[in-house]
PDB file of C-alpha atoms in Angstrom:
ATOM      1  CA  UNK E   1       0.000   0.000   0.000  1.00  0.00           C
ATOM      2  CA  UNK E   2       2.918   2.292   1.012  1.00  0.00           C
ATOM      3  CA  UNK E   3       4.194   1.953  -2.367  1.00  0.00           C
ATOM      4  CA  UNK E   4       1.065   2.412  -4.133  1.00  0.00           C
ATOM      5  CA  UNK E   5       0.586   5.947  -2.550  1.00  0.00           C
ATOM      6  CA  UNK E   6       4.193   6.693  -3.253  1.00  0.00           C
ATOM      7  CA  UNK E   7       3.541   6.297  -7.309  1.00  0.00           C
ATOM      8  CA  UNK E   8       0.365   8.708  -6.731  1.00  0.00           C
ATOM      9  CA  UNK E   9       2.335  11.229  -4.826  1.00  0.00           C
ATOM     10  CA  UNK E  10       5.076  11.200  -7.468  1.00  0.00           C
ATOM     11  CA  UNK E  11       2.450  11.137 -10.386  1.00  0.00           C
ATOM     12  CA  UNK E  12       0.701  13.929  -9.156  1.00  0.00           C
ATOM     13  CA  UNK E  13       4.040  16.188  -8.241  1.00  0.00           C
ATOM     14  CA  UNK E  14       5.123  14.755 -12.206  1.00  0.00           C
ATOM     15  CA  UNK E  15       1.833  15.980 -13.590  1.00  0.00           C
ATOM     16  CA  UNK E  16       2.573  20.082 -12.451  1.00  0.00           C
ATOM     17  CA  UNK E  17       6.643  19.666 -12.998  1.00  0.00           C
ATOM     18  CA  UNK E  18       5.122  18.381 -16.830  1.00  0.00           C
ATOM     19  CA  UNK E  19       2.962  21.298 -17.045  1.00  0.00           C
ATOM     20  CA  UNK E  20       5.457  23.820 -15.915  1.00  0.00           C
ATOM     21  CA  UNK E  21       7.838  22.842 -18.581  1.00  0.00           C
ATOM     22  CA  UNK E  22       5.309  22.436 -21.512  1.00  0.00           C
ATOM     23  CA  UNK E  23       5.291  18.773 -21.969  1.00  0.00           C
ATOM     24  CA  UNK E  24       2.514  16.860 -22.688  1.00  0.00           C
ATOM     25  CA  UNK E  25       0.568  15.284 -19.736  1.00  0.00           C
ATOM     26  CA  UNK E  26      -1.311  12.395 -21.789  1.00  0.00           C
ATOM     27  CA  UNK E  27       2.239  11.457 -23.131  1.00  0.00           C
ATOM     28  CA  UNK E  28       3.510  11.615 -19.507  1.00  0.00           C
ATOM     29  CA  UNK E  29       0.564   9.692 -18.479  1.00  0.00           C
ATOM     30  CA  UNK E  30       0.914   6.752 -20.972  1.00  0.00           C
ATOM     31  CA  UNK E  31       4.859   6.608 -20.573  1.00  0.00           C
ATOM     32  CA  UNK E  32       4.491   5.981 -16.840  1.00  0.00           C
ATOM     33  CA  UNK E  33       2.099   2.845 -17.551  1.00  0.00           C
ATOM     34  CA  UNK E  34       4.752   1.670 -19.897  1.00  0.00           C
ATOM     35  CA  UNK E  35       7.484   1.932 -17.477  1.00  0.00           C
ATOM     36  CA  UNK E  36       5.660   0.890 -14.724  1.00  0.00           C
ATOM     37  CA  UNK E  37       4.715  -2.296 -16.053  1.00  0.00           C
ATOM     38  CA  UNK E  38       8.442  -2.692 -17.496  1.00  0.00           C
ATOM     39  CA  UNK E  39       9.314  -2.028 -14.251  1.00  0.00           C
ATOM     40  CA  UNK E  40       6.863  -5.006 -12.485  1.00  0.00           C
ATOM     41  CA  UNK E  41       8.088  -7.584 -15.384  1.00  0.00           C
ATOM     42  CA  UNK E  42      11.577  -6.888 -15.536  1.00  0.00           C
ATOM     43  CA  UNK E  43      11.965  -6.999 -11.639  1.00  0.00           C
ATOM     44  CA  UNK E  44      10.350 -10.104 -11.366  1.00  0.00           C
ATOM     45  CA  UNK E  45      12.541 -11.547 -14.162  1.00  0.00           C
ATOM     46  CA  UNK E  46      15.617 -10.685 -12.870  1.00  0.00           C
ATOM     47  CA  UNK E  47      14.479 -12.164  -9.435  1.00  0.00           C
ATOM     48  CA  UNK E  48      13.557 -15.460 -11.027  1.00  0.00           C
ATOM     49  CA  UNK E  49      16.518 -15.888 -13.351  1.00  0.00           C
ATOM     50  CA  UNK E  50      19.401 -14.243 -11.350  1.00  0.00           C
ATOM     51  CA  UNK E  51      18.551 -15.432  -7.680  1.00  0.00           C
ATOM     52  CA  UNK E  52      16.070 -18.245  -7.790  1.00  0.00           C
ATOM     53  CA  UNK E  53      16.602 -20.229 -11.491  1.00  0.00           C
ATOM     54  CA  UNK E  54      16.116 -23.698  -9.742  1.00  0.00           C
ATOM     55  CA  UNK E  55      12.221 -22.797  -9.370  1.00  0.00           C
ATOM     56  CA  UNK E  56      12.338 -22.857 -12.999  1.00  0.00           C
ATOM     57  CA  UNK E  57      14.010 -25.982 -13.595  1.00  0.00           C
ATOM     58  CA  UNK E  58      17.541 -27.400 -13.385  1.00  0.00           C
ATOM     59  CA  UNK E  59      20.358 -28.870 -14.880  1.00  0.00           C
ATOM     60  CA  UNK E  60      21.664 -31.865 -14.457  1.00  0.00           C
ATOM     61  CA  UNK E  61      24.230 -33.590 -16.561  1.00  0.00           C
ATOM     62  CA  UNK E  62      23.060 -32.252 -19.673  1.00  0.00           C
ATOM     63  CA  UNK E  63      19.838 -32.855 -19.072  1.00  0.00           C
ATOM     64  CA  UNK E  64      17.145 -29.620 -18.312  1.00  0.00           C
ATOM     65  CA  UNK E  65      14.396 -30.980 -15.195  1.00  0.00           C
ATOM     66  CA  UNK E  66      11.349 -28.220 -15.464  1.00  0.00           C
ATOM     67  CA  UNK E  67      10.219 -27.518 -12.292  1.00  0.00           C
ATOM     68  CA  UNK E  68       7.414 -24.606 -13.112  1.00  0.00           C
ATOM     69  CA  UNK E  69       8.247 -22.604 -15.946  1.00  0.00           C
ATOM     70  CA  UNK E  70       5.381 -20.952 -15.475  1.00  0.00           C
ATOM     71  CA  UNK E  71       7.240 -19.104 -12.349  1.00  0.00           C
ATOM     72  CA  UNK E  72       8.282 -16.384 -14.733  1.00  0.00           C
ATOM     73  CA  UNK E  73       4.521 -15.330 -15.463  1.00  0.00           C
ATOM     74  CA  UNK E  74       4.127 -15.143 -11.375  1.00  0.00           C
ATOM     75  CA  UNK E  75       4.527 -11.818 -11.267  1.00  0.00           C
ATOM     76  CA  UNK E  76       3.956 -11.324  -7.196  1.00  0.00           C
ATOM     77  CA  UNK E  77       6.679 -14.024  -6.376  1.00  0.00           C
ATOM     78  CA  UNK E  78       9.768 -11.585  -5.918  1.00  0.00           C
ATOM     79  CA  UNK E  79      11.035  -8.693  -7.486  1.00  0.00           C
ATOM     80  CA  UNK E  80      14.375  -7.072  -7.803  1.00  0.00           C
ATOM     81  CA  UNK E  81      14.598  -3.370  -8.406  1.00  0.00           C
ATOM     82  CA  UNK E  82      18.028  -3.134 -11.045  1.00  0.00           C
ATOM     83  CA  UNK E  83      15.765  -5.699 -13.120  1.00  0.00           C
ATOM     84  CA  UNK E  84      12.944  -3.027 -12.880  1.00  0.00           C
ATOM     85  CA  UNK E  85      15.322  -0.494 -13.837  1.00  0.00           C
ATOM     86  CA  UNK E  86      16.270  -2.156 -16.973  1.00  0.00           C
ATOM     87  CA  UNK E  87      13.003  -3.426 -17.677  1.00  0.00           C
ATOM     88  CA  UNK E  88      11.614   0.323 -17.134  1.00  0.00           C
ATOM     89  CA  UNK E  89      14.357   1.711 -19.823  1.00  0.00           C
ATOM     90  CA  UNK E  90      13.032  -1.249 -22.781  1.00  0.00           C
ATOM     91  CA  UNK E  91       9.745  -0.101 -21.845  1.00  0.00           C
ATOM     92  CA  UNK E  92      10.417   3.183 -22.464  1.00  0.00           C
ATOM     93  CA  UNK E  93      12.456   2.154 -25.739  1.00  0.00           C
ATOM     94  CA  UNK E  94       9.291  -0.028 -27.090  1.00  0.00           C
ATOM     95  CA  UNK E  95       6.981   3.098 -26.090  1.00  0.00           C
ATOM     96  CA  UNK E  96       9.274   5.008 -28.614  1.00  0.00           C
ATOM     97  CA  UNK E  97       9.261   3.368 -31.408  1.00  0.00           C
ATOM     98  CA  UNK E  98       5.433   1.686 -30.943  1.00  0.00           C
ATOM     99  CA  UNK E  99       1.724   2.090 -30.055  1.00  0.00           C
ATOM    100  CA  UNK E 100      -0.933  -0.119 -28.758  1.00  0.00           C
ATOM    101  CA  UNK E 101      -3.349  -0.018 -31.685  1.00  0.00           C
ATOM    102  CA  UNK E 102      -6.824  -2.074 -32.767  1.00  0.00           C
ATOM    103  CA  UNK E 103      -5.156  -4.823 -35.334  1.00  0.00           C
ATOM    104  CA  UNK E 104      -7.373  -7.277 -37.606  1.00  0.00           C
ATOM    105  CA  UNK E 105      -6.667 -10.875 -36.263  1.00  0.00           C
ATOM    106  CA  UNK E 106      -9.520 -12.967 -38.116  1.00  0.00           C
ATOM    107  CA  UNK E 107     -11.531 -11.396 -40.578  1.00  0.00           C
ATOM    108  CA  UNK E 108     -14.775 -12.529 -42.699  1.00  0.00           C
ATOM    109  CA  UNK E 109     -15.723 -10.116 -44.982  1.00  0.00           C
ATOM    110  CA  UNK E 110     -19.497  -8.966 -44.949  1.00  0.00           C
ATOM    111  CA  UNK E 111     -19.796 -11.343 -42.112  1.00  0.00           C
ATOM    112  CA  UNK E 112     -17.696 -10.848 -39.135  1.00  0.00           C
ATOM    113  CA  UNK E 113     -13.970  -9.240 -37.776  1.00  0.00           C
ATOM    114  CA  UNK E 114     -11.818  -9.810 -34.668  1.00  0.00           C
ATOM    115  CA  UNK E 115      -9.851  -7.529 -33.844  1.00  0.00           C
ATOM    116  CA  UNK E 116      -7.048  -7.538 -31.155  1.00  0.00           C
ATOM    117  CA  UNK E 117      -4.723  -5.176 -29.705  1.00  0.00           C
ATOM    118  CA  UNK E 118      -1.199  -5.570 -30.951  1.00  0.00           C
ATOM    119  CA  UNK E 119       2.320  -2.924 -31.497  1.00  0.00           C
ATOM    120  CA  UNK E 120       2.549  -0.904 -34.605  1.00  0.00           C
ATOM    121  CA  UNK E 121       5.391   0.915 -35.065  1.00  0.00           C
ATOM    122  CA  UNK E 122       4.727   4.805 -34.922  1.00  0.00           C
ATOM    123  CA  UNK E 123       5.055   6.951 -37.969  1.00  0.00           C
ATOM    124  CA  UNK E 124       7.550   9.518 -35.980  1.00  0.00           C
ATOM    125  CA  UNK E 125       9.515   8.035 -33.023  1.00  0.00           C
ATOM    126  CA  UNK E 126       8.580   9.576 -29.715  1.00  0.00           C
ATOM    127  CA  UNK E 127      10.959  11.877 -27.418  1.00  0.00           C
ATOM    128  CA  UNK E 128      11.376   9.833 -24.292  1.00  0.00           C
ATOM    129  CA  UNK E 129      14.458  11.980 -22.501  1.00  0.00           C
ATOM    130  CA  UNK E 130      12.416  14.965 -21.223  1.00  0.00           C
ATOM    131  CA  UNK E 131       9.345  12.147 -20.036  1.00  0.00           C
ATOM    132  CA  UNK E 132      11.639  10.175 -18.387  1.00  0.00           C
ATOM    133  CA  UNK E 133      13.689  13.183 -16.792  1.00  0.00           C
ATOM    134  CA  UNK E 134      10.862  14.176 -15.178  1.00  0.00           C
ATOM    135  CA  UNK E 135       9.982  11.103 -13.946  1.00  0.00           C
ATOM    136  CA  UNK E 136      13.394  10.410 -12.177  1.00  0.00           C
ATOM    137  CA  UNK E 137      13.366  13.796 -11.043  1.00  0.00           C
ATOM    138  CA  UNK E 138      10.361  12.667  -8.674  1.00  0.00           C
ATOM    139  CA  UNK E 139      11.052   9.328  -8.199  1.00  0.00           C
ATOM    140  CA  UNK E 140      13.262   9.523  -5.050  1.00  0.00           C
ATOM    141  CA  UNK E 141       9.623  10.426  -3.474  1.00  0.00           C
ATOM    142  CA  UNK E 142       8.198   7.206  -4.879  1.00  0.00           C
ATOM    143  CA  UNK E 143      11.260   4.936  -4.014  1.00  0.00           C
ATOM    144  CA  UNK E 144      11.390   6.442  -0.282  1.00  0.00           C
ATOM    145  CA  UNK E 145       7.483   4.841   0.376  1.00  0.00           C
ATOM    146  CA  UNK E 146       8.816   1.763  -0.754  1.00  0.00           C
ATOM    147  CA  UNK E 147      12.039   1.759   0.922  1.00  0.00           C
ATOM    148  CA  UNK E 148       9.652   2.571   4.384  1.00  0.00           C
ATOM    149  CA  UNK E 149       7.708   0.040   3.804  1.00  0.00           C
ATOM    150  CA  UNK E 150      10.952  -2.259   3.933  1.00  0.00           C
ATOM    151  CA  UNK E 151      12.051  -0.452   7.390  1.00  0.00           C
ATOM    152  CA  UNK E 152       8.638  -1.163   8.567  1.00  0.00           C
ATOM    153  CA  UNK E 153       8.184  -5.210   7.721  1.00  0.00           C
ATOM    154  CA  UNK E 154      12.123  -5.566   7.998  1.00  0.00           C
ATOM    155  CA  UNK E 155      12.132  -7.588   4.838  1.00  0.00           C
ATOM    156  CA  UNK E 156      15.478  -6.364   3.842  1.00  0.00           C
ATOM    157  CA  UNK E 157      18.078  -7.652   6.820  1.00  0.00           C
ATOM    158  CA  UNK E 158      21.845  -8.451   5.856  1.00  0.00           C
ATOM    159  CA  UNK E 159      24.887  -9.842   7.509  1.00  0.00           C
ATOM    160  CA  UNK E 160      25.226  -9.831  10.932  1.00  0.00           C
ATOM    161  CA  UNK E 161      26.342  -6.427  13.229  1.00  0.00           C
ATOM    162  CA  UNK E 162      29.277  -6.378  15.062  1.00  0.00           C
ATOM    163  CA  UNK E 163      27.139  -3.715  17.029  1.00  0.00           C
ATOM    164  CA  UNK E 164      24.213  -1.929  18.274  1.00  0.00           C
ATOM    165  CA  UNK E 165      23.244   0.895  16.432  1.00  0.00           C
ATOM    166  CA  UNK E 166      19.947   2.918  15.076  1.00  0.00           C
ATOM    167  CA  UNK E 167      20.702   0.600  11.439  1.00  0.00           C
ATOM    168  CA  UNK E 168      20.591  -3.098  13.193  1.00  0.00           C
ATOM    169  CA  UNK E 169      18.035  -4.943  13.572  1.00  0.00           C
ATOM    170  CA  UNK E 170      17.512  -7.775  15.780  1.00  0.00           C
ATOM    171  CA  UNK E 171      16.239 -11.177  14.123  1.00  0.00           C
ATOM    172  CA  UNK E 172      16.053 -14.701  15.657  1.00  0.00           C
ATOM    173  CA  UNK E 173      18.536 -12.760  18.441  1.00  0.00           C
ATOM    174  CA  UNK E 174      20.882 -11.856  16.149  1.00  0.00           C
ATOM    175  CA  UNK E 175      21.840  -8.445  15.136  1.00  0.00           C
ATOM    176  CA  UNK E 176      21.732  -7.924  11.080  1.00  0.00           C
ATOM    177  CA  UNK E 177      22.522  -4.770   8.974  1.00  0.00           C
ATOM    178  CA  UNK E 178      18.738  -2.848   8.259  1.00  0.00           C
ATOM    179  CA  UNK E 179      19.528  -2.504   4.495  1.00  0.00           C
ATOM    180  CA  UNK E 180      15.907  -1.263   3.650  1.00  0.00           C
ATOM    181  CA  UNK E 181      16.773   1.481   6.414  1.00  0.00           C
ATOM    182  CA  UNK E 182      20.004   2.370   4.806  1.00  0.00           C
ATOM    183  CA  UNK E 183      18.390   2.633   1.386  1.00  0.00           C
ATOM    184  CA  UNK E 184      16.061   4.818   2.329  1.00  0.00           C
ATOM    185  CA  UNK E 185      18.409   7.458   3.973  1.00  0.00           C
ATOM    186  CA  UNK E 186      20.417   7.138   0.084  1.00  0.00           C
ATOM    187  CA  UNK E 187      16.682   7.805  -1.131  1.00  0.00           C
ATOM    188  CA  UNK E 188      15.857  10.599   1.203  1.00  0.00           C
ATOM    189  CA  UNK E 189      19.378  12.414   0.563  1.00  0.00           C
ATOM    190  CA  UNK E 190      18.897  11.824  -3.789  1.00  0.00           C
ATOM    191  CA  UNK E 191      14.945  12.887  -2.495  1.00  0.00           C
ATOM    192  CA  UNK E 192      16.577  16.306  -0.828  1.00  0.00           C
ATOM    193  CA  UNK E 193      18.559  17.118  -3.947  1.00  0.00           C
ATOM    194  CA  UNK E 194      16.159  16.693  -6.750  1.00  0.00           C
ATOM    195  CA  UNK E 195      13.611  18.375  -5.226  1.00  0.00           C
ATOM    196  CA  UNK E 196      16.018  21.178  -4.277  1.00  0.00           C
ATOM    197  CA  UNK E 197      16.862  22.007  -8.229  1.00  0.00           C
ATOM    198  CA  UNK E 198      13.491  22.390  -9.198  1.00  0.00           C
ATOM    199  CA  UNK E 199      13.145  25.178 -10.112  1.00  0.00           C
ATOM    200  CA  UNK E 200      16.934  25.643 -11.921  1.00  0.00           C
ATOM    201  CA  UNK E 201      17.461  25.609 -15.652  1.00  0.00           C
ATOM    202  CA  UNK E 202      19.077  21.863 -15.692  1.00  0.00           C
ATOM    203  CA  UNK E 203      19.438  20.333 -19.109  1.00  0.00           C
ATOM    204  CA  UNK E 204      17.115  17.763 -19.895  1.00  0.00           C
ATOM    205  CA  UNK E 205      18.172  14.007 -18.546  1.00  0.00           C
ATOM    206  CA  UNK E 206      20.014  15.483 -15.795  1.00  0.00           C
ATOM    207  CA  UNK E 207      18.023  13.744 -12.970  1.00  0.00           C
ATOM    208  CA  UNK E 208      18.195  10.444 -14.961  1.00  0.00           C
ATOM    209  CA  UNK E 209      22.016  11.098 -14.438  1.00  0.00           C
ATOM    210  CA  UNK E 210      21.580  12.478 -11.587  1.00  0.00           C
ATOM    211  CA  UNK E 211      19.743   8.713  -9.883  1.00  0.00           C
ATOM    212  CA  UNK E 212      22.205   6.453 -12.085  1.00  0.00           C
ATOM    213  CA  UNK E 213      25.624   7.410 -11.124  1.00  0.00           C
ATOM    214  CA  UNK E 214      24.529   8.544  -7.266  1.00  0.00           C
ATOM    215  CA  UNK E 215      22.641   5.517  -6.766  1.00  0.00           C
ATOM    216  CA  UNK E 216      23.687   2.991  -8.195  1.00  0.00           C
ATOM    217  CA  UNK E 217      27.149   2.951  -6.212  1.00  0.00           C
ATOM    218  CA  UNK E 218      24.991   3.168  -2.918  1.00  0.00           C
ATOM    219  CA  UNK E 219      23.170   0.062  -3.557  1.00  0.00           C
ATOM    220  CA  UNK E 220      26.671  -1.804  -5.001  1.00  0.00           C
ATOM    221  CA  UNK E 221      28.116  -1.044  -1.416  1.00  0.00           C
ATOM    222  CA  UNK E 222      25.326  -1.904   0.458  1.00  0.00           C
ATOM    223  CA  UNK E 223      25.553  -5.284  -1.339  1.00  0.00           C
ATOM    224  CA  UNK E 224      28.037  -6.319   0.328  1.00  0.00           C
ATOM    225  CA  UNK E 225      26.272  -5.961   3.414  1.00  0.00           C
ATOM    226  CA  UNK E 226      23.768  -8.807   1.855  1.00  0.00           C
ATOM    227  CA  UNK E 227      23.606 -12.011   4.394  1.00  0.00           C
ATOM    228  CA  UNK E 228      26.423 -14.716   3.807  1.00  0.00           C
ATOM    229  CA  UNK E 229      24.669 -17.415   5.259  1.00  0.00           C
ATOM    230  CA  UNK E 230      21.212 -18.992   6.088  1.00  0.00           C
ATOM    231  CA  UNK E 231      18.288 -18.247   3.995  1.00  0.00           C
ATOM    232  CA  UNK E 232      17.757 -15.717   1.415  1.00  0.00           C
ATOM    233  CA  UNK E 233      21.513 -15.282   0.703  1.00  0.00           C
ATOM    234  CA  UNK E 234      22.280 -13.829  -2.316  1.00  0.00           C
ATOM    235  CA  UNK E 235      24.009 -15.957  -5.483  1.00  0.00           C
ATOM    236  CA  UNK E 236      27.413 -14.640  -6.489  1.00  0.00           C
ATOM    237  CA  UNK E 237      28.309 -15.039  -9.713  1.00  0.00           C
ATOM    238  CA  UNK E 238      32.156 -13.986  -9.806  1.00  0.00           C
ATOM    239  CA  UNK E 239      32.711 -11.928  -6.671  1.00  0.00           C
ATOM    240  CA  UNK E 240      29.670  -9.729  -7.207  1.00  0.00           C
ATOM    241  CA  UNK E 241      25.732  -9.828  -6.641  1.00  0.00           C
ATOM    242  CA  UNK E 242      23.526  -9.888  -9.542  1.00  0.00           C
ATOM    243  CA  UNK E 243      22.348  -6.231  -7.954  1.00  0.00           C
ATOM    244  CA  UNK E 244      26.038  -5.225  -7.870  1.00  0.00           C
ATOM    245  CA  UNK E 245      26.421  -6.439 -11.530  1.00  0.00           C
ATOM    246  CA  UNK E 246      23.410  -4.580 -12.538  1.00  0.00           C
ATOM    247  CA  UNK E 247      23.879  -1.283 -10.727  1.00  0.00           C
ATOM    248  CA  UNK E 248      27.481  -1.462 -12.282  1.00  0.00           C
ATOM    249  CA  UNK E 249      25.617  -1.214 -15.963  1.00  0.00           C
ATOM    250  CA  UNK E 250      22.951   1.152 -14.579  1.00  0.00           C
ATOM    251  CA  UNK E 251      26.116   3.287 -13.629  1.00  0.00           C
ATOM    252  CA  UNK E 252      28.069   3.027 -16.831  1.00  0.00           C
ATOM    253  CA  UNK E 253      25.003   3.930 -18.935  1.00  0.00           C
ATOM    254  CA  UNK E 254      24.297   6.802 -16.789  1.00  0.00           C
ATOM    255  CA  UNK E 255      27.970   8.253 -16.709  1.00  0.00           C
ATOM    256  CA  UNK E 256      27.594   7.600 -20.353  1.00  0.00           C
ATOM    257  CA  UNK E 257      24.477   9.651 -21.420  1.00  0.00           C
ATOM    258  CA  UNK E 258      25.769  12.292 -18.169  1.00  0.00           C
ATOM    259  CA  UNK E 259      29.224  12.607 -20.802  1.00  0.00           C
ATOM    260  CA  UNK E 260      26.560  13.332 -23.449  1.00  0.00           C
ATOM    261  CA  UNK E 261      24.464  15.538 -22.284  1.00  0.00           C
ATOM    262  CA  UNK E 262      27.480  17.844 -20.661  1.00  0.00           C
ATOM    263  CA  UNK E 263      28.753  17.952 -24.785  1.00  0.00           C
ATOM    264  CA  UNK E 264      25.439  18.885 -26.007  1.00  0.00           C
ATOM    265  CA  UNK E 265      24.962  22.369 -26.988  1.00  0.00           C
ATOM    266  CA  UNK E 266      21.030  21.848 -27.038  1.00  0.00           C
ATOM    267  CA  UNK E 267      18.746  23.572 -24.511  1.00  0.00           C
ATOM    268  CA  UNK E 268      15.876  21.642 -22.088  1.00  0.00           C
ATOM    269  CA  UNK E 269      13.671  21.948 -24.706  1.00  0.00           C
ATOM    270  CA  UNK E 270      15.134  20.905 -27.545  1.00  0.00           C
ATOM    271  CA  UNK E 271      17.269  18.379 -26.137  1.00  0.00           C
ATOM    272  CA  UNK E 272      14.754  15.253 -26.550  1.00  0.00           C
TER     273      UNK E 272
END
């Protein structure tokens, strides 16, 4: 529920930073459904493939042993927010270059027609920079409801303290790391400074920067704070997390398009 409200409160502060800089609010509106559901599906994938594969099946000397392949459609079984991330920026890469559009499946002429809905690919592509800049540049509000409702269930505990502080958290009488508490200070500080530059002429994809290269070395630390042992340990593949491999990317492509947009002679509203 906590992060429910959180995508309302950041929709509705989206909706006046939109108007305030001309953009469109029905192309603001249908971008954020894209995402968002990019968002739900690629979480969930990356959960599935990258921490819990042997619910899918296994494999065993050369041989593949399904377990439920359906797991991947099971969208409420775990979620992992740098596969929401990435499935969030092919969303918003489909929603470019396609629409959802009425498409004849099965037709009978004079008689009948079924039609379905199905991608077309759009005549012009759409801008997504400026839609998506705004978005990041509220979505420390959205990410800190989440990130409380982690503090509050305590669904997020790592390896064990050496000590009592405000960020441990007793569990079984053991003292663990309160990474959902720790994330949400990162999210309150990246809240803070978004919120505080507003109202300043920042060139467009700025925040998106902004999120990516502040962030995502946050959460690759506080990886490594991740339990060691006993249930829901974390998979390494190398010396690294999946999370830490993915907020590495996430990074990268941020510093990347940051490089970009600091070489671009092109103002906010142009820039697209």
């Amino acid at each position: 529920m906590l992060t429910i409200i959180g995508i309302f409160v950041a929709l509705g502060i989206a909706r006046h930073r939109a108007l305030a800089l001309g953009l469109d609010r029905t192309h603001l509106y249908r971008f954020t459904m894209w995402t968002l559901v990019g968002a739900v599906l690629g979480g969930h994938i990356a959960d599935t493939l990258c921490y819990h594969p042997d619910k899918i099946g296994q494999f065993v000397e050369g041989i593949v042993w399904w377990n439920n392949p359906w797991e991947l459609l099971e969208l409420w079984d775990g979620w992992r927010s740098f596969g929401g991330f990435f499935g969030a920026i092919v969303a918003a890469l489909v929603w470019r270059n396609y629409q959802v559009q009425p498409t004849v499946w099965f037709s009978m002429p004079g008689f009948a027609e079924l039609e379905i809905l199905g991608l077309a690919r759009r005549e012009q592509r759409q801008p997504v920079l400026a839609l998506a800049d705004v978005c990041f540049s509220v979505f420390p509000m959205a990410w800190a409801f989440n990130r409380f409702d982690s503090v509050l269930i305590h669904d997020h505990l790592g390896t064990r303290a050496t000590r009592e502080s405000v960020f441990v958290v007793f569990a079984d009488s053991v003292p663990r790391y309160d990474l959902g508490l720790l994330d949400l200070l990162v999210t309150l500080l990246l809240g803070v400074l978004a919120a505080g530059t507003w109202k300043s002429n920042v060139k467009t994809g700025t925040y998106i920067c902004l999120f990516g290269v502040l962030y995502s070395p946050a959460r690759f630390v506080l990886d490594f704070l991740c339990r060691k042992s006993g249930h829901n340990v974390a998979p390494l593949y190398g010396t690294l997390t999946p999370a830490q491999w993915g907020f590495a990317v996430l990074f990268l492509l941020s510093a990347a398009l940051f490089v970009k947009i600091l070489g671009s002679s092109d103002d906010r509203a142009s820039f697209a």
